[in-house]
Backbone as ProteinMPNN parsed JSONL, in Angstrom:
{"seq_chain_A": "XXXXXXXXXXXXXXXXXXXXXXXXXXXXXXXXXXXXXXXXXXXXXXXXXXXXXXXXXXXXXXXXXXXXXXXXXXXXXXXXXXXXXXXXXX", "coords_chain_A": {"N_chain_A": [[46.438, 27.288, -15.004], [46.03, 29.012, -12.977], [44.829, 31.501, -13.441], [42.165, 30.942, -13.332], [41.542, 30.902, -10.703], [39.692, 32.648, -8.423], [39.765, 33.521, -5.832], [42.133, 33.123, -3.408], [43.965, 31.901, -0.596], [47.044, 31.7, 1.02], [48.103, 31.756, 3.546], [50.723, 32.217, 4.224], [51.813, 34.558, 5.189], [52.413, 34.668, 7.904], [52.313, 36.463, 10.051], [50.537, 39.317, 11.412], [47.394, 41.15, 10.963], [45.739, 40.874, 8.87], [45.094, 39.416, 5.618], [46.088, 39.156, 2.205], [44.372, 38.29, -0.669], [45.066, 35.875, -3.256], [44.989, 35.27, -6.791], [42.616, 36.139, -9.35], [41.623, 38.437, -8.256], [42.431, 40.951, -5.855], [41.73, 40.912, -2.785], [41.154, 41.896, 0.638], [41.468, 40.077, 3.581], [40.386, 40.292, 6.752], [41.503, 39.357, 10.001], [39.418, 38.211, 12.417], [38.094, 38.3, 15.709], [36.036, 35.994, 17.522], [32.591, 36.506, 18.608], [32.28, 37.869, 21.846], [29.953, 37.637, 23.286], [29.021, 35.128, 22.757], [31.24, 33.415, 23.099], [32.601, 34.239, 25.355], [35.492, 34.761, 27.316], [37.046, 33.111, 25.854], [37.744, 33.765, 23.271], [39.36, 35.015, 20.318], [41.569, 36.348, 17.772], [42.173, 34.591, 14.648], [45.111, 32.548, 14.573], [48.482, 32.32, 13.356], [50.071, 29.317, 12.52], [52.424, 26.578, 12.285], [52.245, 24.897, 9.236], [51.471, 22.04, 7.118], [52.856, 22.565, 4.838], [54.579, 25.395, 4.731], [52.884, 28.146, 6.3], [49.886, 28.035, 8.358], [46.453, 28.543, 9.41], [44.987, 28.83, 12.626], [41.888, 28.412, 13.907], [39.741, 29.329, 16.491], [37.293, 29.532, 19.129], [35.264, 30.924, 17.724], [36.673, 32.544, 15.987], [37.42, 34.089, 12.84], [37.659, 34.853, 9.285], [37.143, 37.918, 7.59], [35.964, 39.333, 4.711], [35.57, 42.32, 3.293], [35.812, 43.982, 1.14], [34.891, 43.225, -1.427], [33.009, 43.016, -4.455], [29.808, 41.632, -4.528], [28.867, 40.452, -6.883], [31.068, 39.285, -8.008], [31.322, 36.747, -7.006], [28.782, 35.619, -6.593], [26.159, 33.839, -8.291], [27.656, 32.34, -10.028], [29.388, 29.374, -11.157], [30.9, 27.561, -8.57], [33.61, 26.307, -6.808], [34.93, 24.967, -3.833], [37.775, 24.412, -1.902], [39.394, 23.079, 0.867], [41.848, 22.359, 3.373], [41.679, 20.633, 6.307], [42.528, 20.289, 9.705], [41.594, 18.923, 12.645], [41.417, 19.878, 16.147], [41.06, 17.778, 17.872]], "CA_chain_A": [[45.08, 27.35, -14.499], [45.972, 29.986, -11.885], [43.915, 32.59, -13.762], [40.808, 30.516, -13.004], [41.347, 31.089, -9.268], [39.138, 33.958, -8.117], [40.075, 33.87, -4.451], [43.022, 32.137, -2.811], [44.728, 32.315, 0.577], [48.114, 30.749, 1.307], [48.408, 31.904, 4.974], [52.169, 32.249, 4.393], [52.263, 35.823, 5.754], [53.022, 34.301, 9.178], [52.028, 37.441, 11.098], [49.68, 40.407, 10.98], [45.97, 41.09, 11.283], [44.979, 40.735, 7.632], [45.704, 38.646, 4.542], [45.701, 39.595, 0.87], [44.056, 37.116, -1.472], [45.719, 35.689, -4.547], [44.024, 34.931, -7.836], [42.301, 37.22, -10.273], [41.217, 39.605, -7.477], [43.244, 41.183, -4.658], [40.864, 41.344, -1.7], [41.767, 41.833, 1.959], [40.739, 39.28, 4.574], [40.754, 40.696, 8.111], [41.4, 38.322, 11.025], [38.405, 38.729, 13.34], [37.798, 37.492, 16.896], [34.646, 35.577, 17.683], [31.831, 37.396, 19.492], [32.413, 37.53, 23.267], [28.637, 37.286, 23.805], [28.87, 33.682, 22.583], [32.42, 32.656, 23.488], [33.191, 34.771, 26.575], [36.903, 35.108, 27.249], [37.742, 32.109, 25.027], [37.733, 34.227, 21.893], [40.572, 35.686, 19.862], [41.681, 36.316, 16.314], [42.878, 33.404, 14.159], [46.551, 32.652, 14.75], [49.335, 31.619, 12.406], [50.76, 28.143, 13.059], [53.158, 25.829, 11.266], [51.385, 24.029, 8.445], [52.127, 20.917, 6.441], [53.781, 23.245, 3.921], [54.444, 26.818, 5.025], [52.05, 28.498, 7.449], [48.464, 27.688, 8.353], [45.694, 29.337, 10.376], [44.265, 28.098, 13.666], [40.647, 29.112, 14.244], [39.148, 28.847, 17.727], [36.434, 30.506, 19.805], [34.504, 31.735, 16.782], [37.515, 33.399, 15.143], [37.096, 33.923, 11.423], [38.157, 35.85, 8.34], [36.075, 38.753, 7.041], [36.356, 40.036, 3.487], [34.534, 43.332, 3.122], [36.075, 44.844, -0.012], [34.627, 42.553, -2.697], [31.646, 43.159, -4.984], [29.13, 40.337, -4.461], [28.694, 39.863, -8.216], [32.284, 38.553, -8.367], [31.187, 35.372, -6.539], [27.413, 35.112, -6.667], [25.602, 33.552, -9.607], [28.643, 31.658, -10.864], [29.804, 28.072, -10.656], [31.862, 27.806, -7.511], [34.199, 25.154, -6.124], [35.669, 25.355, -2.646], [38.666, 23.355, -1.419], [40.12, 23.409, 2.094], [42.491, 21.258, 4.128], [41.303, 20.865, 7.709], [43.041, 19.404, 10.744], [40.874, 19.267, 13.859], [42.196, 19.863, 17.386], [40.948, 16.48, 18.557]], "C_chain_A": [[44.926, 28.386, -13.392], [45.006, 31.123, -12.183], [42.472, 32.224, -13.475], [40.509, 30.677, -11.519], [40.866, 32.515, -9.033], [39.613, 34.453, -6.764], [40.958, 32.783, -3.863], [43.759, 32.725, -1.623], [45.793, 31.266, 0.861], [48.443, 30.719, 2.799], [49.909, 31.992, 5.236], [52.691, 33.598, 4.912], [52.947, 35.583, 7.109], [52.801, 35.262, 10.325], [51.101, 38.509, 10.53], [48.227, 40.194, 11.357], [45.098, 41.036, 10.035], [45.787, 39.937, 6.617], [45.255, 39.254, 3.227], [45.498, 38.356, 0.018], [44.901, 37.08, -2.736], [44.651, 35.282, -5.545], [43.747, 36.144, -8.69], [41.842, 38.492, -9.563], [42.13, 39.733, -6.264], [42.354, 41.774, -3.573], [41.611, 41.196, -0.385], [40.873, 41.046, 2.901], [41.252, 39.678, 5.952], [40.578, 39.517, 9.055], [40.531, 38.878, 12.147], [38.198, 37.761, 14.499], [36.325, 37.112, 16.903], [33.922, 36.505, 18.65], [31.916, 36.938, 20.956], [31.066, 37.175, 23.892], [28.403, 35.78, 23.716], [30.025, 32.894, 23.187], [33.109, 33.167, 24.749], [34.644, 35.15, 26.373], [37.692, 34.135, 26.379], [37.71, 32.491, 23.55], [39.046, 34.926, 21.567], [40.622, 35.626, 18.353], [42.346, 35.005, 15.896], [44.383, 33.614, 14.311], [47.291, 31.868, 13.678], [50.043, 30.483, 13.127], [51.535, 27.485, 11.924], [52.194, 24.896, 10.549], [52.162, 22.865, 7.864], [53.195, 21.449, 5.488], [53.599, 24.744, 4.142], [53.609, 27.046, 6.27], [50.614, 28.033, 7.248], [47.771, 28.61, 9.353], [45.023, 28.401, 11.37], [43.079, 28.961, 14.081], [40.081, 28.492, 15.514], [38.243, 29.934, 18.31], [35.688, 31.433, 18.87], [35.337, 32.643, 15.901], [37.253, 33.089, 13.671], [37.792, 34.992, 10.583], [36.974, 36.625, 7.796], [36.61, 39.522, 5.845], [35.258, 41.042, 3.173], [34.709, 44.168, 1.866], [35.863, 44.146, -1.353], [33.203, 42.846, -3.164], [31.0, 41.768, -5.058], [28.994, 39.677, -5.832], [29.944, 39.132, -8.7], [32.194, 37.081, -7.961], [29.792, 34.79, -6.743], [26.977, 34.862, -8.101], [26.57, 32.871, -10.552], [28.874, 30.261, -10.313], [30.935, 28.303, -9.668], [32.326, 26.49, -6.92], [35.001, 25.665, -4.952], [36.51, 24.158, -2.208], [39.395, 23.871, -0.183], [40.785, 22.156, 2.643], [42.22, 21.58, 5.58], [41.959, 19.832, 8.603], [42.347, 19.835, 12.031], [41.804, 19.204, 15.07], [42.139, 18.502, 18.074], [40.387, 15.43, 17.623]], "O_chain_A": [[43.815, 28.62, -12.915], [44.41, 31.666, -11.253], [41.626, 33.113, -13.382], [39.35, 30.598, -11.112], [41.544, 33.475, -9.398], [39.838, 35.648, -6.569], [40.554, 31.62, -3.829], [44.134, 33.897, -1.631], [45.488, 30.076, 0.936], [49.014, 29.736, 3.272], [50.328, 31.851, 6.385], [53.902, 33.762, 5.06], [53.948, 36.227, 7.42], [53.074, 34.913, 11.474], [50.905, 38.594, 9.317], [47.869, 39.197, 11.984], [43.874, 41.137, 10.119], [47.004, 39.8, 6.74], [44.159, 39.807, 3.141], [46.354, 37.472, -0.013], [45.381, 38.105, -3.219], [43.522, 34.98, -5.159], [44.554, 37.072, -8.747], [41.686, 39.529, -10.208], [42.559, 38.723, -5.706], [42.237, 42.994, -3.455], [42.591, 40.455, -0.302], [39.675, 41.311, 3.008], [42.411, 39.432, 6.284], [39.616, 38.759, 8.932], [40.867, 39.894, 12.755], [38.134, 36.549, 14.299], [35.482, 37.823, 16.358], [34.562, 37.214, 19.426], [31.66, 35.775, 21.267], [31.023, 36.49, 24.914], [27.66, 35.222, 24.522], [29.811, 31.811, 23.732], [34.107, 32.587, 25.175], [34.995, 35.784, 25.378], [38.893, 34.321, 26.188], [37.654, 31.62, 22.682], [39.756, 35.375, 22.467], [39.819, 34.937, 17.723], [43.017, 34.372, 16.712], [44.869, 34.739, 14.19], [46.784, 30.874, 13.158], [50.558, 30.671, 14.229], [51.327, 27.797, 10.752], [51.417, 24.187, 11.188], [53.363, 22.726, 8.092], [54.275, 20.877, 5.348], [52.563, 25.3, 3.775], [53.625, 26.231, 7.192], [50.189, 27.691, 6.144], [48.431, 29.372, 10.06], [44.552, 27.323, 11.009], [43.243, 30.09, 14.543], [39.954, 27.271, 15.609], [38.414, 31.117, 18.014], [35.496, 32.607, 19.185], [34.783, 33.436, 15.14], [36.909, 31.963, 13.312], [38.426, 35.908, 11.108], [35.91, 36.05, 7.564], [37.585, 40.266, 5.953], [34.141, 40.658, 2.825], [33.844, 44.985, 1.55], [36.572, 44.436, -2.316], [32.288, 42.915, -2.344], [31.596, 40.836, -5.597], [29.006, 38.449, -5.921], [29.886, 38.425, -9.707], [32.914, 36.249, -8.512], [29.646, 33.602, -7.031], [27.376, 35.583, -9.016], [26.329, 32.828, -11.758], [28.594, 29.991, -9.145], [31.816, 29.132, -9.896], [31.503, 25.645, -6.567], [35.681, 26.686, -5.059], [36.019, 23.031, -2.15], [39.947, 24.971, -0.192], [40.332, 21.037, 2.401], [42.503, 22.689, 6.035], [41.95, 18.64, 8.298], [42.491, 20.978, 12.463], [42.849, 18.556, 15.025], [43.073, 18.123, 18.78], [40.22, 14.277, 18.019]]}, "name": "protein", "num_of_chains": 1, "seq": "XXXXXXXXXXXXXXXXXXXXXXXXXXXXXXXXXXXXXXXXXXXXXXXXXXXXXXXXXXXXXXXXXXXXXXXXXXXXXXXXXXXXXXXXXX"}
């Protein structure tokens, strides 16, 4: 069923400032800091942390991933399922 995955991230790189997606497309996800206008000095890029299995990402202060090299028609107008595992800080 792996060919049905359009976009996947394992976070197992463990370091760096970007991730490459798995699945039927190879897109680049840049690690981006949150806007300082909203978060002041409490912003930064997502960080790699130990996960339940392999690595995980810790998002804080508006940090996020940005994928800019994908054609919108690859995702829009299609059935879409999203699955994430989330562990909150508190």
